[in-house]
CSV table of C-alpha atoms and ligand atoms in Angstrom, one decimal:
chain,number,residue,atom,x,y,z
F,179,UNK,CA,78.1,-41.6,66.2
F,180,UNK,CA,78.6,-41.6,62.5
F,181,UNK,CA,80.4,-38.7,61.1
F,182,UNK,CA,78.3,-35.9,59.5
F,183,UNK,CA,80.1,-35.8,56.1
F,184,UNK,CA,80.1,-39.6,55.9
F,185,UNK,CA,76.3,-39.6,56.5
F,186,UNK,CA,75.7,-37.0,53.8
F,187,UNK,CA,77.8,-39.1,51.3
F,188,UNK,CA,76.0,-42.3,52.2
F,189,UNK,CA,72.5,-40.8,51.8
F,190,UNK,CA,73.3,-38.5,48.8
F,191,UNK,CA,72.7,-35.3,50.7
F,192,UNK,CA,74.4,-32.3,49.1
F,193,UNK,CA,75.2,-29.1,51.0
F,194,UNK,CA,76.9,-27.5,53.9
F,195,UNK,CA,74.3,-25.2,55.2
F,196,UNK,CA,74.4,-24.8,58.9
F,197,UNK,CA,70.7,-25.5,59.4
F,198,UNK,CA,71.0,-28.6,57.2
F,199,UNK,CA,74.0,-29.8,59.2
F,200,UNK,CA,72.2,-29.3,62.4
F,201,UNK,CA,69.2,-31.3,61.2
F,202,UNK,CA,71.4,-34.2,60.2
F,203,UNK,CA,73.3,-34.1,63.4
F,204,UNK,CA,70.1,-34.2,65.3
F,205,UNK,CA,69.0,-37.2,63.3
F,206,UNK,CA,72.3,-39.0,64.1
F,207,UNK,CA,71.9,-38.3,67.8
F,208,UNK,CA,68.3,-39.5,68.1
F,209,UNK,CA,68.8,-42.5,65.8
F,210,UNK,CA,69.9,-45.0,68.5
F,211,UNK,CA,66.9,-44.2,70.7
F,212,UNK,CA,63.3,-45.2,70.2
F,213,UNK,CA,62.0,-41.6,70.4
F,214,UNK,CA,59.4,-40.5,67.9
F,215,UNK,CA,60.6,-37.8,65.5
F,216,UNK,CA,58.7,-35.3,63.5
F,217,UNK,CA,60.4,-33.9,60.4
F,218,UNK,CA,59.1,-30.6,59.3
F,219,UNK,CA,59.8,-28.4,56.3
F,220,UNK,CA,58.3,-27.2,53.1
F,221,UNK,CA,57.6,-29.4,50.1
F,222,UNK,CA,60.8,-30.6,48.4
F,223,UNK,CA,63.4,-29.8,51.1
F,224,UNK,CA,64.5,-33.4,51.5
F,225,UNK,CA,62.5,-34.7,54.4
F,226,UNK,CA,62.5,-38.2,53.2
F,227,UNK,CA,66.2,-38.7,53.9
F,228,UNK,CA,65.8,-38.2,57.6
F,229,UNK,CA,63.8,-41.3,58.5
F,230,UNK,CA,66.2,-43.3,56.4
F,231,UNK,CA,69.2,-42.1,58.3
F,232,UNK,CA,67.4,-42.7,61.6
F,233,UNK,CA,66.4,-46.2,60.7
F,234,UNK,CA,69.8,-47.2,59.2
F,235,UNK,CA,71.7,-45.9,62.2
F,236,UNK,CA,69.5,-47.5,64.8
F,237,UNK,CA,69.4,-51.0,66.3
F,238,UNK,CA,66.4,-51.6,64.1
F,239,UNK,CA,68.3,-51.5,60.8
F,240,UNK,CA,67.9,-55.2,60.2
F,241,UNK,CA,64.2,-55.1,60.7
F,242,UNK,CA,61.7,-53.6,58.3
F,243,UNK,CA,61.5,-49.9,57.2
F,244,UNK,CA,58.1,-49.0,55.8
F,245,UNK,CA,57.4,-45.6,54.3
F,246,UNK,CA,53.7,-44.7,54.1
F,247,UNK,CA,52.4,-41.7,52.3
F,248,UNK,CA,49.3,-40.9,54.5
F,249,UNK,CA,48.0,-38.4,51.9
F,250,UNK,CA,47.9,-40.9,49.1
F,251,UNK,CA,45.9,-43.7,50.7
F,252,UNK,CA,42.1,-43.3,50.4
F,253,UNK,CA,40.4,-42.5,53.7
F,254,UNK,CA,38.3,-45.7,53.5
F,255,UNK,CA,41.3,-48.1,53.4
F,256,UNK,CA,43.9,-46.3,55.5
F,257,UNK,CA,43.0,-48.0,58.8
F,258,UNK,CA,43.2,-51.4,57.2
F,259,UNK,CA,46.5,-50.6,55.4
F,260,UNK,CA,48.1,-49.5,58.7
F,261,UNK,CA,46.5,-51.9,61.2
F,262,UNK,CA,45.3,-54.7,59.0
F,263,UNK,CA,41.8,-56.3,58.9
F,264,UNK,CA,40.0,-59.5,59.8
F,265,UNK,CA,38.4,-61.6,57.1
F,266,UNK,CA,34.9,-60.3,56.5
F,267,UNK,CA,35.5,-56.9,58.1
F,268,UNK,CA,34.1,-55.2,55.1
F,269,UNK,CA,32.9,-56.0,51.6
F,270,UNK,CA,35.9,-57.4,49.7
F,271,UNK,CA,37.8,-58.4,52.8
F,272,UNK,CA,38.1,-62.0,51.8
F,273,UNK,CA,41.1,-62.7,53.9
F,274,UNK,CA,42.7,-61.6,57.1
F,275,UNK,CA,45.4,-59.1,56.2
F,276,UNK,CA,48.4,-57.8,58.2
F,277,UNK,CA,48.8,-54.0,58.4
F,278,UNK,CA,52.1,-52.1,58.3
F,279,UNK,CA,52.3,-51.9,62.1
F,280,UNK,CA,52.3,-55.6,62.4
F,281,UNK,CA,54.7,-56.2,59.4
F,282,UNK,CA,57.1,-53.6,60.7
F,283,UNK,CA,57.3,-55.0,64.2
F,284,UNK,CA,60.8,-54.4,65.5
F,285,UNK,CA,61.4,-51.9,62.7
F,286,UNK,CA,60.6,-48.3,61.7
F,287,UNK,CA,57.5,-46.8,60.1
F,288,UNK,CA,57.8,-43.5,58.2
F,289,UNK,CA,54.5,-41.6,58.2
F,290,UNK,CA,54.9,-39.1,55.4
F,291,UNK,CA,52.4,-36.3,55.1
F,292,UNK,CA,51.1,-37.2,58.6
F,293,UNK,CA,48.9,-34.1,58.7
F,294,UNK,CA,46.7,-35.8,56.2
F,295,UNK,CA,45.7,-38.7,58.5
F,296,UNK,CA,41.9,-38.9,59.1
F,297,UNK,CA,40.9,-38.2,62.7
F,298,UNK,CA,39.7,-41.7,63.3
F,299,UNK,CA,43.1,-43.1,62.3
F,300,UNK,CA,44.8,-40.5,64.5
F,301,UNK,CA,43.0,-42.2,67.5
F,302,UNK,CA,44.4,-45.6,66.6
F,303,UNK,CA,47.9,-44.1,66.0
F,304,UNK,CA,47.8,-42.4,69.4
F,305,UNK,CA,47.1,-45.8,71.0
F,306,UNK,CA,50.1,-47.4,69.3
F,307,UNK,CA,52.3,-44.6,70.4
F,308,UNK,CA,51.2,-44.7,73.9
F,309,UNK,CA,51.3,-48.4,74.6
F,310,UNK,CA,52.2,-50.3,71.4
F,311,UNK,CA,48.7,-51.6,71.1
F,312,UNK,CA,46.5,-51.8,68.1
F,313,UNK,CA,43.4,-53.6,66.9
F,314,UNK,CA,42.8,-54.9,63.3
F,315,UNK,CA,39.8,-53.5,61.6
F,316,UNK,CA,36.8,-55.8,62.3
F,317,UNK,CA,38.5,-57.4,65.2
F,318,UNK,CA,38.2,-57.1,69.0
F,319,UNK,CA,41.6,-58.6,69.8
F,320,UNK,CA,44.3,-56.2,71.0
F,321,UNK,CA,47.7,-56.9,69.5
F,322,UNK,CA,51.1,-55.6,70.4
F,323,UNK,CA,53.8,-54.1,68.2
F,324,UNK,CA,57.2,-52.5,68.7
F,325,UNK,CA,57.6,-49.9,66.0
F,326,UNK,CA,59.6,-46.7,65.9
F,327,UNK,CA,57.7,-43.9,64.3
F,328,UNK,CA,59.2,-41.1,62.3
F,329,UNK,CA,56.6,-38.7,60.8
F,330,UNK,CA,56.9,-35.8,58.3
F,331,UNK,CA,54.8,-32.9,57.4
F,332,UNK,CA,54.9,-29.9,55.2
F,333,UNK,CA,51.8,-28.3,56.7
F,334,UNK,CA,51.7,-26.1,59.7
F,335,UNK,CA,50.6,-28.5,62.4
F,336,UNK,CA,49.5,-25.7,64.8
F,337,UNK,CA,47.1,-24.5,62.2
F,338,UNK,CA,45.8,-28.0,61.6
F,339,UNK,CA,45.3,-28.4,65.4
F,340,UNK,CA,43.5,-25.1,65.7
F,341,UNK,CA,41.2,-26.1,62.8
F,342,UNK,CA,40.4,-29.4,64.6
F,343,UNK,CA,42.0,-31.4,61.8
F,344,UNK,CA,44.8,-32.8,63.9
F,345,UNK,CA,44.7,-34.0,67.5
F,346,UNK,CA,46.9,-32.0,69.8
F,347,UNK,CA,47.8,-35.0,72.0
F,348,UNK,CA,48.9,-36.9,69.0
F,349,UNK,CA,51.0,-34.0,67.8
F,350,UNK,CA,52.9,-33.9,71.1
F,351,UNK,CA,53.4,-37.6,71.0
F,352,UNK,CA,54.8,-37.5,67.5
F,353,UNK,CA,57.0,-34.5,67.9
F,354,UNK,CA,59.0,-35.4,71.0
F,355,UNK,CA,61.9,-34.5,68.8
F,356,UNK,CA,61.3,-32.1,65.9
F,357,UNK,CA,63.8,-31.9,63.1
F,358,UNK,CA,63.2,-28.8,60.9
F,359,UNK,CA,64.7,-28.7,57.4
F,360,UNK,CA,65.4,-25.3,56.0
F,361,UNK,CA,63.9,-24.1,52.7
F,362,UNK,CA,66.3,-23.9,49.8
F,363,UNK,CA,66.1,-20.1,49.6
F,364,UNK,CA,67.9,-20.0,53.0
F,365,UNK,CA,70.7,-22.2,52.0
F,366,UNK,CA,73.0,-19.7,50.2
F,367,UNK,CA,75.9,-21.3,48.5
F,368,UNK,CA,74.3,-24.7,48.6
F,369,UNK,CA,71.9,-23.6,45.9
F,370,UNK,CA,74.6,-23.3,43.2
F,371,UNK,CA,76.3,-26.4,44.6
F,372,UNK,CA,73.2,-28.4,44.2
F,373,UNK,CA,72.6,-27.0,40.7
F,374,UNK,CA,76.1,-28.0,39.6
F,375,UNK,CA,75.5,-31.5,41.0
F,376,UNK,CA,72.2,-31.9,39.2
F,377,UNK,CA,73.6,-30.4,36.0
F,378,UNK,CA,76.5,-33.0,36.1
F,379,UNK,CA,74.0,-35.8,36.7
F,380,UNK,CA,71.8,-34.8,33.8
F,381,UNK,CA,74.7,-34.3,31.5
F,382,UNK,CA,75.7,-37.8,32.1
F,383,UNK,CA,72.2,-39.2,31.9
F,384,UNK,CA,71.5,-37.5,28.5
F,385,UNK,CA,75.1,-37.7,27.3
F,386,UNK,CA,75.5,-34.0,26.6
F,387,UNK,CA,78.0,-31.4,27.8
F,388,UNK,CA,77.3,-30.1,31.3
F,389,UNK,CA,75.5,-26.7,31.4
F,390,UNK,CA,77.2,-23.9,33.2
F,391,UNK,CA,75.8,-20.8,34.8
F,392,UNK,CA,77.3,-17.4,34.0
F,393,UNK,CA,78.2,-15.3,37.1
F,394,UNK,CA,75.1,-13.1,36.9
F,395,UNK,CA,72.9,-16.2,36.5
F,396,UNK,CA,74.4,-17.7,39.7
F,397,UNK,CA,73.2,-14.5,41.5
F,398,UNK,CA,69.7,-14.8,40.0
F,399,UNK,CA,69.6,-18.5,41.0
F,400,UNK,CA,70.8,-17.7,44.6
F,401,UNK,CA,68.2,-15.0,45.0
F,402,UNK,CA,65.3,-17.0,43.7
F,403,UNK,CA,62.6,-18.0,46.1
F,404,UNK,CA,62.2,-21.7,45.1
F,405,UNK,CA,58.7,-22.4,46.3
F,406,UNK,CA,59.2,-26.0,45.2
F,407,UNK,CA,62.7,-26.2,46.9
F,408,UNK,CA,65.2,-28.8,45.8
F,409,UNK,CA,62.7,-30.8,43.8
F,410,UNK,CA,62.1,-27.6,41.7
F,411,UNK,CA,65.8,-26.9,41.4
F,412,UNK,CA,66.4,-30.3,40.1
F,413,UNK,CA,63.6,-30.0,37.6
F,414,UNK,CA,65.0,-26.7,36.4
F,415,UNK,CA,68.5,-28.2,36.0
F,416,UNK,CA,67.0,-31.0,34.0
F,417,UNK,CA,64.9,-28.8,31.7
F,418,UNK,CA,67.8,-26.5,30.9
F,419,UNK,CA,70.1,-29.5,30.4
F,420,UNK,CA,67.8,-31.0,27.8
F,421,UNK,CA,66.5,-27.9,26.1
F,422,UNK,CA,69.4,-25.4,25.7
F,423,UNK,CA,71.8,-25.8,22.9
F,424,UNK,CA,74.2,-23.1,24.2
F,425,UNK,CA,75.6,-24.7,27.4
F,426,UNK,CA,76.5,-21.4,28.9
F,427,UNK,CA,73.4,-20.1,30.6
F,428,UNK,CA,73.0,-16.4,31.0
F,429,UNK,CA,70.8,-14.8,33.7
F,430,UNK,CA,68.2,-13.9,31.0
F,431,UNK,CA,68.0,-17.5,29.9
F,432,UNK,CA,67.8,-18.8,33.4
F,433,UNK,CA,65.0,-16.4,34.3
F,434,UNK,CA,62.8,-18.0,31.6
F,435,UNK,CA,62.9,-21.2,33.7
F,436,UNK,CA,62.0,-19.5,37.0
F,437,UNK,CA,58.3,-19.1,37.2
F,438,UNK,CA,56.9,-16.1,39.1
F,439,UNK,CA,60.1,-14.1,39.4
F,440,UNK,CA,58.0,-11.2,40.7
F,441,UNK,CA,57.0,-12.6,44.0
F,442,UNK,CA,56.5,-16.3,43.9
F,443,UNK,CA,52.7,-16.0,44.3
F,444,UNK,CA,50.8,-18.8,42.9
F,445,UNK,CA,50.3,-17.7,39.3
F,446,UNK,CA,46.5,-17.8,39.5
F,447,UNK,CA,46.4,-15.2,42.2
F,448,UNK,CA,48.0,-12.9,39.8
F,449,UNK,CA,51.3,-11.5,38.7
F,450,UNK,CA,52.4,-8.7,36.4
F,451,UNK,CA,53.7,-10.9,33.6
F,452,UNK,CA,51.2,-10.4,30.7
F,453,UNK,CA,52.3,-13.6,29.0
F,454,UNK,CA,51.6,-15.8,32.0
F,455,UNK,CA,48.4,-13.9,32.6
F,456,UNK,CA,47.4,-15.0,29.2
F,457,UNK,CA,48.4,-18.5,29.9
F,458,UNK,CA,46.4,-18.5,33.2
F,459,UNK,CA,43.3,-17.3,31.5
F,460,UNK,CA,43.7,-20.0,28.9
F,461,UNK,CA,44.1,-22.6,31.5
F,462,UNK,CA,41.0,-21.5,33.3
F,463,UNK,CA,39.0,-21.4,30.0
F,464,UNK,CA,40.4,-24.8,29.3
F,465,UNK,CA,39.0,-26.1,32.6
F,466,UNK,CA,35.6,-24.6,32.1
F,467,UNK,CA,35.4,-26.1,28.6
F,468,UNK,CA,36.5,-29.4,30.0
F,469,UNK,CA,33.8,-29.3,32.6
F,470,UNK,CA,31.2,-28.3,30.1
F,471,UNK,CA,32.2,-31.1,27.8
F,472,UNK,CA,31.7,-33.5,30.7
F,473,UNK,CA,28.2,-32.1,31.3
F,474,UNK,CA,27.3,-32.3,27.7
F,475,UNK,CA,28.4,-35.9,27.5
F,476,UNK,CA,26.3,-36.7,30.6
F,477,UNK,CA,23.3,-35.0,29.0
F,478,UNK,CA,23.8,-36.9,25.7
F,479,UNK,CA,23.8,-40.1,27.6
F,480,UNK,CA,20.8,-39.2,29.6
F,481,UNK,CA,18.9,-38.2,26.5
F,482,UNK,CA,19.8,-41.4,24.7
F,483,UNK,CA,18.7,-43.5,27.7
F,484,UNK,CA,15.4,-41.6,27.8
F,485,UNK,CA,14.8,-42.0,24.1
F,486,UNK,CA,15.5,-45.7,24.3
F,487,UNK,CA,12.6,-46.1,26.7
F,488,UNK,CA,10.0,-44.6,24.3
F,489,UNK,CA,7.1,-47.1,23.7
F,490,UNK,CA,4.5,-46.1,21.1
F,491,UNK,CA,5.4,-46.4,17.4
F,492,UNK,CA,5.0,-42.7,16.9
F,493,UNK,CA,7.3,-41.9,19.8
F,494,UNK,CA,9.8,-44.4,18.6
F,495,UNK,CA,9.9,-42.9,15.1
F,496,UNK,CA,10.4,-39.5,16.6
F,497,UNK,CA,13.1,-40.9,18.9
F,498,UNK,CA,14.9,-42.5,16.0
F,499,UNK,CA,15.0,-39.2,14.2
F,500,UNK,CA,16.5,-37.5,17.3
F,501,UNK,CA,18.9,-40.3,17.9
F,502,UNK,CA,20.1,-40.0,14.3
F,503,UNK,CA,20.6,-36.4,14.8
F,504,UNK,CA,22.7,-36.9,17.9
F,505,UNK,CA,24.7,-39.7,16.2
F,506,UNK,CA,25.4,-37.4,13.3
F,507,UNK,CA,26.6,-34.6,15.6
F,508,UNK,CA,28.8,-37.0,17.5
F,509,UNK,CA,30.2,-38.4,14.2
F,510,UNK,CA,31.4,-35.1,13.0
F,511,UNK,CA,32.6,-34.0,16.4
F,512,UNK,CA,34.3,-37.1,17.7
F,513,UNK,CA,34.7,-39.9,15.3
F,514,UNK,CA,34.8,-38.7,11.7
F,515,UNK,CA,36.1,-42.1,10.6
F,516,UNK,CA,32.7,-43.6,11.2
F,517,UNK,CA,31.0,-43.1,7.8
F,518,UNK,CA,27.4,-44.0,7.8
F,519,UNK,CA,25.3,-44.9,10.7
F,520,UNK,CA,22.2,-47.1,10.0
F,521,UNK,CA,19.4,-46.4,12.4
F,522,UNK,CA,17.0,-49.4,12.5
F,523,UNK,CA,13.2,-49.2,12.5
F,524,UNK,CA,13.0,-51.3,15.7
F,525,UNK,CA,14.7,-50.3,18.8
F,526,UNK,CA,17.3,-52.9,19.5
F,527,UNK,CA,20.0,-53.0,22.1
F,528,UNK,CA,22.7,-54.0,19.6
F,529,UNK,CA,22.2,-50.9,17.6
F,530,UNK,CA,23.6,-48.8,20.3
F,531,UNK,CA,26.9,-50.6,20.3
F,532,UNK,CA,28.9,-48.0,18.6
F,533,UNK,CA,27.7,-45.4,21.2
F,534,UNK,CA,29.8,-47.3,23.6
F,535,UNK,CA,32.8,-46.9,21.2
F,536,UNK,CA,32.2,-43.2,21.1
F,537,UNK,CA,32.1,-43.1,24.9
F,538,UNK,CA,35.3,-45.1,25.2
F,539,UNK,CA,37.1,-42.8,22.8
F,540,UNK,CA,35.8,-39.8,24.7
F,541,UNK,CA,36.8,-41.3,28.0
F,542,UNK,CA,40.3,-41.9,26.7
F,543,UNK,CA,40.7,-38.4,25.4
F,544,UNK,CA,39.2,-37.0,28.5
F,545,UNK,CA,41.7,-38.9,30.5
F,546,UNK,CA,44.5,-37.5,28.4
F,547,UNK,CA,43.2,-34.0,28.9
F,548,UNK,CA,43.0,-34.7,32.6
F,549,UNK,CA,46.6,-35.9,32.7
F,550,UNK,CA,47.7,-32.9,30.7
F,551,UNK,CA,45.8,-30.5,33.0
F,552,UNK,CA,47.3,-32.0,36.1
F,553,UNK,CA,50.8,-31.9,34.7
F,554,UNK,CA,50.4,-28.3,33.6
F,555,UNK,CA,49.1,-27.3,37.0
F,556,UNK,CA,51.9,-29.1,38.8
F,557,UNK,CA,54.5,-27.5,36.6
F,558,UNK,CA,52.9,-24.1,37.1
F,559,UNK,CA,52.9,-24.5,40.8
F,560,UNK,CA,56.4,-25.9,40.9
F,561,UNK,CA,55.2,-29.3,42.0
F,562,UNK,CA,53.3,-28.0,44.9
F,563,UNK,CA,50.3,-30.3,45.1
F,564,UNK,CA,48.4,-28.2,47.5
F,565,UNK,CA,48.3,-25.2,45.2
F,566,UNK,CA,47.8,-27.4,42.1
F,567,UNK,CA,44.8,-29.1,43.8
F,568,UNK,CA,43.3,-25.8,44.7
F,569,UNK,CA,43.7,-24.5,41.1
F,570,UNK,CA,42.2,-27.7,39.7
F,571,UNK,CA,39.3,-27.5,42.0
F,572,UNK,CA,39.9,-31.0,43.5
F,573,UNK,CA,40.9,-32.1,46.9
F,574,UNK,CA,44.6,-32.7,47.6
F,575,UNK,CA,43.8,-36.3,48.4
F,576,UNK,CA,42.2,-36.8,45.0
F,577,UNK,CA,45.2,-35.2,43.3
F,578,UNK,CA,47.6,-37.5,45.2
F,579,UNK,CA,45.6,-40.5,43.9
F,580,UNK,CA,45.6,-39.2,40.4
F,581,UNK,CA,49.3,-38.6,40.5
F,582,UNK,CA,49.8,-42.2,41.6
F,583,UNK,CA,47.3,-43.6,39.2
F,584,UNK,CA,48.8,-41.9,36.1
F,585,UNK,CA,52.3,-42.2,37.5
F,586,UNK,CA,53.1,-38.5,37.1
H,846,ATP,N1,70.4,-31.9,50.1
H,846,ATP,C1,70.0,-32.6,49.1
H,846,ATP,N2,70.9,-33.1,48.2
H,846,ATP,C2,70.6,-33.8,47.1
H,846,ATP,N3,69.3,-34.0,46.8
H,846,ATP,C3,68.3,-33.6,47.6
H,846,ATP,C4,68.6,-32.9,48.8
H,846,ATP,N4,67.5,-32.5,49.4
H,846,ATP,C5,66.5,-33.0,48.7
H,846,ATP,N5,67.0,-33.7,47.6
H,846,ATP,C6,66.2,-34.3,46.5
H,846,ATP,O1,65.1,-33.5,46.3
H,846,ATP,C7,63.9,-34.3,46.0
H,846,ATP,C8,62.9,-33.9,47.0
H,846,ATP,O2,63.2,-34.3,48.3
H,846,ATP,P1,62.1,-35.1,49.2
H,846,ATP,O3,61.3,-36.0,48.4
H,846,ATP,O4,62.8,-35.7,50.4
H,846,ATP,O5,61.2,-33.9,49.6
H,846,ATP,P2,60.1,-33.7,50.8
H,846,ATP,O6,60.7,-32.8,51.8
H,846,ATP,O7,59.8,-35.1,51.2
H,846,ATP,O8,58.9,-33.0,50.0
H,846,ATP,P3,57.3,-33.3,50.1
H,846,ATP,O9,56.9,-32.6,51.4
H,846,ATP,O10,56.8,-32.6,48.9
H,846,ATP,O11,57.1,-34.8,50.1
H,846,ATP,C9,64.4,-35.7,46.2
H,846,ATP,O12,64.6,-36.3,44.9
H,846,ATP,C10,65.6,-35.6,47.0
H,846,ATP,O13,66.5,-36.7,46.7
H,847,MG,MG1,58.0,-36.3,50.8
């Protein structure tokens, strides 16, 4: 069995916390077997290292290791991604495709965010776990595969089971061995150790002197709740490294980088800090305005479409007047650089060309706004996608996809 310290070094894991050590030791012990493992722990605690350790220290290390983020794949394509599909299985399936379970035969599949798997996919997964069998989408032929599964989740699986979102039988299959990773707030001295490591990394990256925490700041850091765990700690170290000119960081300075010092509630639920109350209200207003703007754009488009359909000369003339009015409004609001708009006497498709330009511009700026809102919300919720999705009023799955799409 590979030595604990050597493993940490090899996989870049910092810390000596007893629970962390126990988790790594457990991973080392189960690695040579084919037993399924479920890694549990809050977001940002480092769950992704565990399947890598297990794969690398198993007899499967020369075969494929595939990590799948179950939450990021749209529900409609997840079965085909995992199990493959036959040519013609659905529109767009122009060729037979191998799924991850076929490609990773002999290797390991890491199912990250396994709690997000749709129920139908859970049934297929259960079958693979039970007898190594699967069927491509659109096929009737049973195939065999030999894959070791390591799964991870940051949601409470017992909750998911009681709500009917996760199959109990699958849960027991997946969690033959459960490896819990402790939240950062429970790791004591590791917190400062990690901070120093990140501070040194960022100093090197940005070619600046390393930031240093004053003694009272170390206390503040060690007592902070870290809802976003190590991911959040690293972000904080990066922000301070880049922003602060004085490289000695006091506790007051540090506090400015720790959102929600009062109780680590999601900010929208409320806290006592009037500044951030203001920021929250502003964000909510921003969202409402954003939605309203979308509605207005839809309405404008609908109105224009209706106007285009007018038939009698009288109606057409009236329509032109209205169209002109809308154009003028749009000009002043959106594209002031367009000077004069000529409205023809006869309705003609070409004359609406610049409307498309307006829409493109608007789409672009809407997209920017969307990216900005997502970023803000993620920052505010310390990278917790669940909370951010709730605040943005979109599903977690949609948020995952947007994060991927915009590379956030
Ligand atoms: N002990 C550690 N030492 C050094 N870096 C760590 C440690 N634990 C986590 N990290 C780093 O923190 C970041 C978050 O870890 P990771 O992506 O594994 O979190 P996670 O548990 O998978 O979270 P989520 O549930 O949100 O996916 C990664 O960049 C990882 O390298
Ligand atoms: Mg992860």
